[in-house]
Coordinates of C-alpha atoms and ligand atoms in Angstrom, one line a residue:
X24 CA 17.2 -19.3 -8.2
X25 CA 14.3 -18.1 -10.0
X26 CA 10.7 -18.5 -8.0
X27 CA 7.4 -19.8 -10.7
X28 CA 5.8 -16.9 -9.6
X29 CA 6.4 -13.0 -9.9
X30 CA 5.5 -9.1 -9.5
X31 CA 6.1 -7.4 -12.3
X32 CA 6.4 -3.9 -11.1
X33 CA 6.2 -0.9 -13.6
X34 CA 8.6 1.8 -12.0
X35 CA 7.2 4.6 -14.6
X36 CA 3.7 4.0 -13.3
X37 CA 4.7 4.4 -9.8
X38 CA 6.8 7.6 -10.8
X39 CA 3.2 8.9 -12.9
X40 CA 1.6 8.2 -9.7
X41 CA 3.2 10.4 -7.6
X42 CA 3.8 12.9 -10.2
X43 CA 0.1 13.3 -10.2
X44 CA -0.4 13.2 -7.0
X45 CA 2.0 16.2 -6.3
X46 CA 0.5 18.3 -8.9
X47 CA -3.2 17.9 -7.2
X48 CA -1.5 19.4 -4.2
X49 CA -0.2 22.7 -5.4
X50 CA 2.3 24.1 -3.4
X51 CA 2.0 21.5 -0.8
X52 CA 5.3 19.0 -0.9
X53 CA 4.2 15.0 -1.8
X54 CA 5.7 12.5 0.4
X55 CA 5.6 8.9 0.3
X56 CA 4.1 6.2 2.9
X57 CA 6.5 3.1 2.4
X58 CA 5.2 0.8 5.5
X59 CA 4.8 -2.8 5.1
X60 CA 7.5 -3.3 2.9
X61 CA 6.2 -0.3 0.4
X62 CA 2.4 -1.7 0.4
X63 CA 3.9 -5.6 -0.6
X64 CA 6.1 -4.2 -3.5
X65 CA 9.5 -2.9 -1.9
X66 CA 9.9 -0.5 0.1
X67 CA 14.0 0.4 -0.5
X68 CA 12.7 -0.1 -4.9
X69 CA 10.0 2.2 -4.3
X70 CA 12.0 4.7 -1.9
X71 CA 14.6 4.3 -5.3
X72 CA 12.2 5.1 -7.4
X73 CA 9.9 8.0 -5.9
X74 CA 13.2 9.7 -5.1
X75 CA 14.0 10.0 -8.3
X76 CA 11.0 11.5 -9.3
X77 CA 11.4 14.5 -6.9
X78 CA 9.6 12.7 -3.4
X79 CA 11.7 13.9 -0.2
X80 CA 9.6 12.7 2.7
X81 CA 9.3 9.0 3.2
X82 CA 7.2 7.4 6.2
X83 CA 6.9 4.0 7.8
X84 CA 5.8 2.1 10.6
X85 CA 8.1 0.8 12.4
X86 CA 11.7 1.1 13.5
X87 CA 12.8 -2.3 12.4
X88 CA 11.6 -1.3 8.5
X89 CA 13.1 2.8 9.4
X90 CA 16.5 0.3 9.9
X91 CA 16.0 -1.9 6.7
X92 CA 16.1 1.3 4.7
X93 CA 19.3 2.5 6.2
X94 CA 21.8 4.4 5.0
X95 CA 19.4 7.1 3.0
X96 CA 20.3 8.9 0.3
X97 CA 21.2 12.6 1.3
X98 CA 18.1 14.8 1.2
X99 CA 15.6 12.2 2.2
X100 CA 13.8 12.1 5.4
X101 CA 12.1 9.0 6.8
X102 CA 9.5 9.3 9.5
X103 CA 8.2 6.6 11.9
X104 CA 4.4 7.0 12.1
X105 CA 4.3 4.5 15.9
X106 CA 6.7 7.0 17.5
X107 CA 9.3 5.3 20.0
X108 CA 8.7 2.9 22.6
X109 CA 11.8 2.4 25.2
X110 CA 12.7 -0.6 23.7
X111 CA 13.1 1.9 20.1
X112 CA 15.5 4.3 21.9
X113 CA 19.2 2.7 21.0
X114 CA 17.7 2.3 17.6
X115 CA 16.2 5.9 17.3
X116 CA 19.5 7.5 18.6
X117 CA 21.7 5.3 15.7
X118 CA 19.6 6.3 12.7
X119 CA 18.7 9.1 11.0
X120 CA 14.8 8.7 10.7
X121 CA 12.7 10.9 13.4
X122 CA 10.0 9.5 15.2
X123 CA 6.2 10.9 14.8
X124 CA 5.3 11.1 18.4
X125 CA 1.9 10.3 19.2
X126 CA 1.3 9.9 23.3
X127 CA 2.6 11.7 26.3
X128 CA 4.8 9.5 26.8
X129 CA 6.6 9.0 23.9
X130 CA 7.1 12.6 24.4
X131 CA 8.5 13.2 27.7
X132 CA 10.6 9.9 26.7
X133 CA 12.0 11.9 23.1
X134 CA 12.8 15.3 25.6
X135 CA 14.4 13.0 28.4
X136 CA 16.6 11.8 25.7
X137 CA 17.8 14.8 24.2
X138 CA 15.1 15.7 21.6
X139 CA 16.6 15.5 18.2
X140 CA 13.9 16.4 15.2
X141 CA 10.8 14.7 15.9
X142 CA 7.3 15.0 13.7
X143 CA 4.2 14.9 16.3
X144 CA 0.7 13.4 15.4
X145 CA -2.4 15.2 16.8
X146 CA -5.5 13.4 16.8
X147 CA -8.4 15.2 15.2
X148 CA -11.2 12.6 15.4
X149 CA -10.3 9.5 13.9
X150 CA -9.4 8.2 17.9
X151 CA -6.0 6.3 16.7
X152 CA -2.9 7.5 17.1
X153 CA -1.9 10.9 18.7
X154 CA -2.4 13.6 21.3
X155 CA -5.6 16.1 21.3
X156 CA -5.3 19.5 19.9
X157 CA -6.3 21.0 23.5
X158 CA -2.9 19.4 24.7
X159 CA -0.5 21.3 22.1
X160 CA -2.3 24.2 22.6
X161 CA -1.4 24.1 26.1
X162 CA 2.1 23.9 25.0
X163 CA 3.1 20.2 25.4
X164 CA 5.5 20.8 22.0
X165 CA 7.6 23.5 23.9
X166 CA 10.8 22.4 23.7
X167 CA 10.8 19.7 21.4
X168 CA 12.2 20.3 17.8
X169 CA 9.0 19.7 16.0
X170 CA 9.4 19.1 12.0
X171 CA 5.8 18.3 10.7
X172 CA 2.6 18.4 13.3
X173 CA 0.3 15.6 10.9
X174 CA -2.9 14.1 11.8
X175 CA -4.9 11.9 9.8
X176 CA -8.4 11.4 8.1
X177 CA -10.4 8.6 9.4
X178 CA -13.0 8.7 6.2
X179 CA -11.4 10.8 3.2
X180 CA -12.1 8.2 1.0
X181 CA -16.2 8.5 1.4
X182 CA -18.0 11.8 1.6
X183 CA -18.2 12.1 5.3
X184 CA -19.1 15.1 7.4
X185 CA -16.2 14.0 9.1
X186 CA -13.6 15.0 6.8
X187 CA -14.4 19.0 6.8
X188 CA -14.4 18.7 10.9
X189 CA -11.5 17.1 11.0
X190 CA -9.9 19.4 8.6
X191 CA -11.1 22.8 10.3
X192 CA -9.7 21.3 13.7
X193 CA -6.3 20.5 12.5
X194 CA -6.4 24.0 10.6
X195 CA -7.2 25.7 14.0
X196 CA -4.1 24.7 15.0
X197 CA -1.6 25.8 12.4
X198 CA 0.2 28.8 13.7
X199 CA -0.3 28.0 17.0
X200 CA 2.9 25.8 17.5
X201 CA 6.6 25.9 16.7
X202 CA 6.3 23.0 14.1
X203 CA 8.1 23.7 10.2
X204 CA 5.3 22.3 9.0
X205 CA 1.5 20.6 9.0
X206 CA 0.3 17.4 6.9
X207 CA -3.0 16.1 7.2
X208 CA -4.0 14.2 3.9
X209 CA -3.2 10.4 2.6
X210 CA -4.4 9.3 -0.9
X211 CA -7.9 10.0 -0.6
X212 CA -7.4 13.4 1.6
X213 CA -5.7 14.6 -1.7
X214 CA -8.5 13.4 -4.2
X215 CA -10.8 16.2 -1.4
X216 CA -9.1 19.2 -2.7
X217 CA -6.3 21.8 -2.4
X218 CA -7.8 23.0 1.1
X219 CA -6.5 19.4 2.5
X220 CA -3.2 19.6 1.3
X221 CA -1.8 22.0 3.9
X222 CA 2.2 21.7 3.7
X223 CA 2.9 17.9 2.9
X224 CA 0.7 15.1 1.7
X225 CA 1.9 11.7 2.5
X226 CA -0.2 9.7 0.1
X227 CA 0.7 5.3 -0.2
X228 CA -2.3 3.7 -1.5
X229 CA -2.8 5.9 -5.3
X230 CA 1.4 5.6 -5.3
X231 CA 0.9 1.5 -6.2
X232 CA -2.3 1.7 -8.2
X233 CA -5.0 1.7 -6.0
X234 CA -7.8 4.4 -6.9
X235 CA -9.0 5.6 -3.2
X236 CA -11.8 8.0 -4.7
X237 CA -13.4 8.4 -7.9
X238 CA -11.6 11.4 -9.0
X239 CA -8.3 9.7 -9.3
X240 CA -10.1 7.0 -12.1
X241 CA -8.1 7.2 -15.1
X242 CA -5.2 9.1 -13.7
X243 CA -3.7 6.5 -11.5
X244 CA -1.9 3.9 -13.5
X245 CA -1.5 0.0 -12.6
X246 CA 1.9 -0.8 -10.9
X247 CA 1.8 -4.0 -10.0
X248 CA 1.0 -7.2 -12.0
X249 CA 1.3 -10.4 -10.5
X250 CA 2.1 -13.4 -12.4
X251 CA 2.1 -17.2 -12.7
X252 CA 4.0 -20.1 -14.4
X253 CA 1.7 -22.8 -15.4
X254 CA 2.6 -26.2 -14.1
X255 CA 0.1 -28.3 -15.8
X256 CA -2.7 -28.2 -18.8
X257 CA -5.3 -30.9 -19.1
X258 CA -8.5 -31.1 -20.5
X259 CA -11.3 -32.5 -18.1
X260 CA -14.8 -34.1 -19.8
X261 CA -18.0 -33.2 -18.5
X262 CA -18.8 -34.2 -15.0
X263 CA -15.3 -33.6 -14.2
X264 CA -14.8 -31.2 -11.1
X265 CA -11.5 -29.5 -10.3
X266 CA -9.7 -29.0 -7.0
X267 CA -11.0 -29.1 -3.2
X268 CA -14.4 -29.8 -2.3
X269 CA -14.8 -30.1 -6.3
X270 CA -16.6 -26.7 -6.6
X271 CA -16.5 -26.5 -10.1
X272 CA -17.6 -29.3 -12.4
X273 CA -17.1 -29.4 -15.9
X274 CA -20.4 -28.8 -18.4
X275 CA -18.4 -29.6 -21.7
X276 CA -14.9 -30.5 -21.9
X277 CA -12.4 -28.5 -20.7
X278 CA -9.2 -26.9 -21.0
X279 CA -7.7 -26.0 -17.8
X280 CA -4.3 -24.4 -16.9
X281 CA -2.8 -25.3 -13.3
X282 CA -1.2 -22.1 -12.0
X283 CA 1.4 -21.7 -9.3
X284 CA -0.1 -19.3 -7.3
X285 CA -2.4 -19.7 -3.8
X286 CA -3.8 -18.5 -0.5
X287 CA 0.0 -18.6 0.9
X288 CA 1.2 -15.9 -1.6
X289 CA -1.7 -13.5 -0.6
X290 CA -4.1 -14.8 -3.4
X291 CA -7.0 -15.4 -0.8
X292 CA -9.8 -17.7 -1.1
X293 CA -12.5 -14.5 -2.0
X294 CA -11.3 -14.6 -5.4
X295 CA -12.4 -18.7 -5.8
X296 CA -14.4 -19.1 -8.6
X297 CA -14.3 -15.4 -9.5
X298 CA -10.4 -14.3 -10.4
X299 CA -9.3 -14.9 -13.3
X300 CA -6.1 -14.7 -15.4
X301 CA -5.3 -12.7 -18.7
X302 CA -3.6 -13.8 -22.3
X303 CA -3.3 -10.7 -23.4
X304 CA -6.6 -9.1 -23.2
X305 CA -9.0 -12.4 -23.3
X306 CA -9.5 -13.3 -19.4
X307 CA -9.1 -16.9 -18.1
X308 CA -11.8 -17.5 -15.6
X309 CA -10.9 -18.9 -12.5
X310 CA -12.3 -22.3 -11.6
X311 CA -12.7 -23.5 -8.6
X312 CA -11.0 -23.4 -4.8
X313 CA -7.9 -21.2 -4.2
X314 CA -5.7 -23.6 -3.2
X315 CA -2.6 -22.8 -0.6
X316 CA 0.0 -23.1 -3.5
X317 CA -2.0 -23.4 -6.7
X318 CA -5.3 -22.2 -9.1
X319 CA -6.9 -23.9 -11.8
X320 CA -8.0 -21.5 -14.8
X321 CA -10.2 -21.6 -18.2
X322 CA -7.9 -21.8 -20.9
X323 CA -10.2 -22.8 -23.6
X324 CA -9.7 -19.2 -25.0
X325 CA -5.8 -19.7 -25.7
X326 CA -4.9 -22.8 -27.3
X327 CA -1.3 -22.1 -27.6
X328 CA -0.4 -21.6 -23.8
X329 CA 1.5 -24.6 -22.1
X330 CA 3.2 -26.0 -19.0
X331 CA 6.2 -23.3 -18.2
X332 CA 4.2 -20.6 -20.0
X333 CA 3.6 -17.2 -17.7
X334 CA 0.2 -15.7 -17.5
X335 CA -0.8 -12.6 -16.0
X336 CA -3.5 -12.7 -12.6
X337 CA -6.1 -9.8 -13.0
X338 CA -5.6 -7.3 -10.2
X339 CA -6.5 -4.0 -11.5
X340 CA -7.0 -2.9 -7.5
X341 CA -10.7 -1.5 -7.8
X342 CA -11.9 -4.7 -9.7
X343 CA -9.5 -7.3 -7.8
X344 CA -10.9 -5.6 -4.9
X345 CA -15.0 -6.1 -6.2
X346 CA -14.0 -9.7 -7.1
X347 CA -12.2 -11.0 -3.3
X348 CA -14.1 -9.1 -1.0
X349 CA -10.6 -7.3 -0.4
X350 CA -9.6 -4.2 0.2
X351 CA -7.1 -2.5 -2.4
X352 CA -4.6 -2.3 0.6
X353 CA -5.1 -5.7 1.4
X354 CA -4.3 -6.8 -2.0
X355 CA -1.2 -5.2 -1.7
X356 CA 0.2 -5.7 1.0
X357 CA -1.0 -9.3 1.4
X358 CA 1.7 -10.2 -1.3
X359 CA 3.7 -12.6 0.0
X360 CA 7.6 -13.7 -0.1
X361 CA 7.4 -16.2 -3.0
X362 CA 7.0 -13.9 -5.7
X363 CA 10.0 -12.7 -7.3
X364 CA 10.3 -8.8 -7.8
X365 CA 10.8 -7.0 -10.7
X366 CA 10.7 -3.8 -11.9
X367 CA 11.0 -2.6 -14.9
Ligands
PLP25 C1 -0.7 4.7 5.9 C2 -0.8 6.1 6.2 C3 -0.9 7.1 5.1 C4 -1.1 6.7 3.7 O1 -2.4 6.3 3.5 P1 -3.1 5.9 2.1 O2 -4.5 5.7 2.4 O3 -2.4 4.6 1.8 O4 -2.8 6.9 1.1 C5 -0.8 8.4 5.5 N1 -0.7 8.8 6.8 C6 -0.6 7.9 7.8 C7 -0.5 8.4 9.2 C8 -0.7 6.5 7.5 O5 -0.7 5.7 8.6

C-alpha cells in the first residue's frame, strides 16, 4: 500500500550532518541522540545510516525504543537517557543498551542488581535529570561500572551566562570519578566551541537539519522533505473563500490545489495561512485553515500541476519554524504515522 503522503529523507545530508558535527569537536567522539523515533524520521534508518558514517554512541529515551532497535550491529552502544525504573529491570538485564542513571535510586536499584555498564547523568544547573556534583564527589559512583558521566546544557542554543557555569562545574568534576569518559554538549553545546566538547558529543537536532545556533547556517544541510499528493485542483472566482471558517476569500479567480496533508500528520494549524508548498523553486502559498487531513494551496504559479501530482511542503527547519510558531524539534518530531518513509 502506498500512503498520498511522504518524507523524503536524504541519507547523504544526514551523513554531512554528522560529519560536520564530528569535525567541530576535534578529538572528542560524535554520538547520536535517536529518541522519538530518531526526531520523527526513523530511528533504526538513521542508526543505519550514522553508523555507517563512523557514529558509535547512540542514545534514546526509553527502554521500549532501546528494544525497537534491538539486535545492534557489533561496535554500537545505545544509552537510555531516563535511566531504569523497576518496571525497566527484566528489560535492561535482556538487552545490550546501558542505562544513564540519573537519581539515587535508579542507582542503588542498577548496584542491587548486579551493575553491568551504566552511563550516569550529573545535573549541573539545568534542574532535570540527574544527581548533583557534591553527591559523586562523595563517592556515590563507587562501585558502579561507570562508561560516560554526561550532563546537559539547559541554554547552549542562546548566549547565556549559564552555559560557561555549567561547563566549568561539570569540568570540575572530570578526574574526580572512575567514569571512561565525560559528555556534556547536544547540537548547540557543539556550535559553543572545542572547550564543550569534552570526550563525546551527543548532538540530535543539527543530525536532521535543524540549525540550533547561527554558526551551523550553511553547514547543516536539509534532511527531510515532506511531501503531498494533490487530490483536487479547482479554480474559485472572487468572493470565493476556501476551507473552515472561510479564512481566506478569493480577490481574483483562483487556482487552488487540495493537498493531502493536515493537523493529524503533525502539519499544525500555526502554519494556516502562512505555509506554503514548492514547484521547484516558485512557492505555493498556503490558503486558508489547516485542516485535520488536508491544505488548500495557490497554484496559480504552475499551470501544469494536477490531481495525483506530488508537491513538496516548505520545511527548511529555521523558516518552517518562523512560519508555525514551532520549534525546529517540534517540527520533527511531530511527524506523524501517515507519511510514508523514504530515504534515498
Ligand atoms: C535530546 C538530548 C540531546 C540532543 O539534543 P539536541 O538539542 O537535539 O542536539 C543530547 N543530550 C540529552 C541528554 C538529550 O536529552
Amino acid at each position: 500500500m502506498s500512503s498520498p503522503l511522504r518524507l523524503r529523507l536524504d541519507g547523504d545530508a544526514l551523513a554531512h550532518n554528522w560529519c560536520w558535527l564530528n569535525d567541530m569537536s576535534g578529538a572528542a567522539a560524535c554520538g547520536a541522540a535517536i529518541k522519538a523515533n530518531g526526531y520523527g524520521l526513523g530511528a533504526a534508518g538513521v542508526m543505519t545510516r550514522l553508523a555507517a558514517a563512523g557514529c558509535r554512541d547512540f542514545f534514546v529515551a526509553t527502554w521500549a525504543e532501546a528494544a525497537a532497535l534491538m539486535p545492534m550491529a557489533d561496535g554500537l552502544a545505545l544509552s537510555v537517557l531516563h535511566g531504569v525504573r523497576d518496571e525497566d529491570m527484566a528489560i535492561a538485564n535482556a538487552i545490550s543498551a546501558r542505562p544513564v542513571l540519573n537519581t539515587r535510586t535508579q542507582m542503588a536499584r542498577w548496584r542491587d542488581a548486579g551493575g553491568g555498564p551504566c552511563d550516569v547523568m550529573v545535573d549541573t544547573g539545568m534542574n532535570r535529570l540527574g544527581i548533583s556534583a557534591a553527591d559523586i564527589v562523595d563517592g556515590l559512583l563507587d562501585g558502579l561500572s561507570v562508561e560516560t558521566l554526561m550532563s546537559h546544557l539547559a541554554c547552549a542554543d542562546e548566549a547565556s551566562s549559564l552555559n560557561a557555569l555549567q561547563r566549568d562545574r561539570f569540568a570540575a568534576l572530570a578526574g574526580r570519578t572512575s567514569a571512561r569518559r565525560t559528555s556534556l554538549a547536544n547540537s548547540a553545546g557543539i556550535c559553543l566551541g572545542a572547550d564543550y566538547a569534552f570526550d563525546l558529543v551527543r548532538p540530535g537536532l543539527a543530525l536532521y537539519g535543524g540549525i540550533p545556533r547561527g554558526e551551523a547556517t550553511g553547514h547543516i544541510r536539509q534532511v527531510v522533505r515532506p511531501e503531498a499528493q494533490i487530490l483536487q485542483r479547482r479554480t474559485i472566482t472572487p468572493g470565493e473563500t476556501i476551507g473552515y471558517n472561510a479564512t481566506f476569500t478569493a480577490d481574483r479567480p483562483t487556482d487552488v490545489a487540495i493537498l493531502n496533508l493536515g493537523y493529524a500528520d503533525g502539519y499544525l494549524r500555526g502554519f494556516s495561512g502562512r505555509g506554503h508548498a514548492l514547484a521547484g523553486d516558485v512557492p505555493l502559498p498556503l490558503l486558508g485553515r489547516v485542516s485535520m487531513d488536508l491544505i488548500a494551496i495557490r497554484v496559480d504559479a504552475a499551470p501544469d500541476l494536477r490531481e495525483g501530482d506530488w508537491v513538496e511542503i516548505g520545511y527548511a527547519l529555521p523558516e518552517a519554524a518562523a512560519a508555525s510558531g514551532l520549534s525546529q524539534y517540534e517540527l520533527l518530531t511531530g511527524l506523524g504515522q501517515r507519511f510514508d518513509r523514504i530515504w534515498a
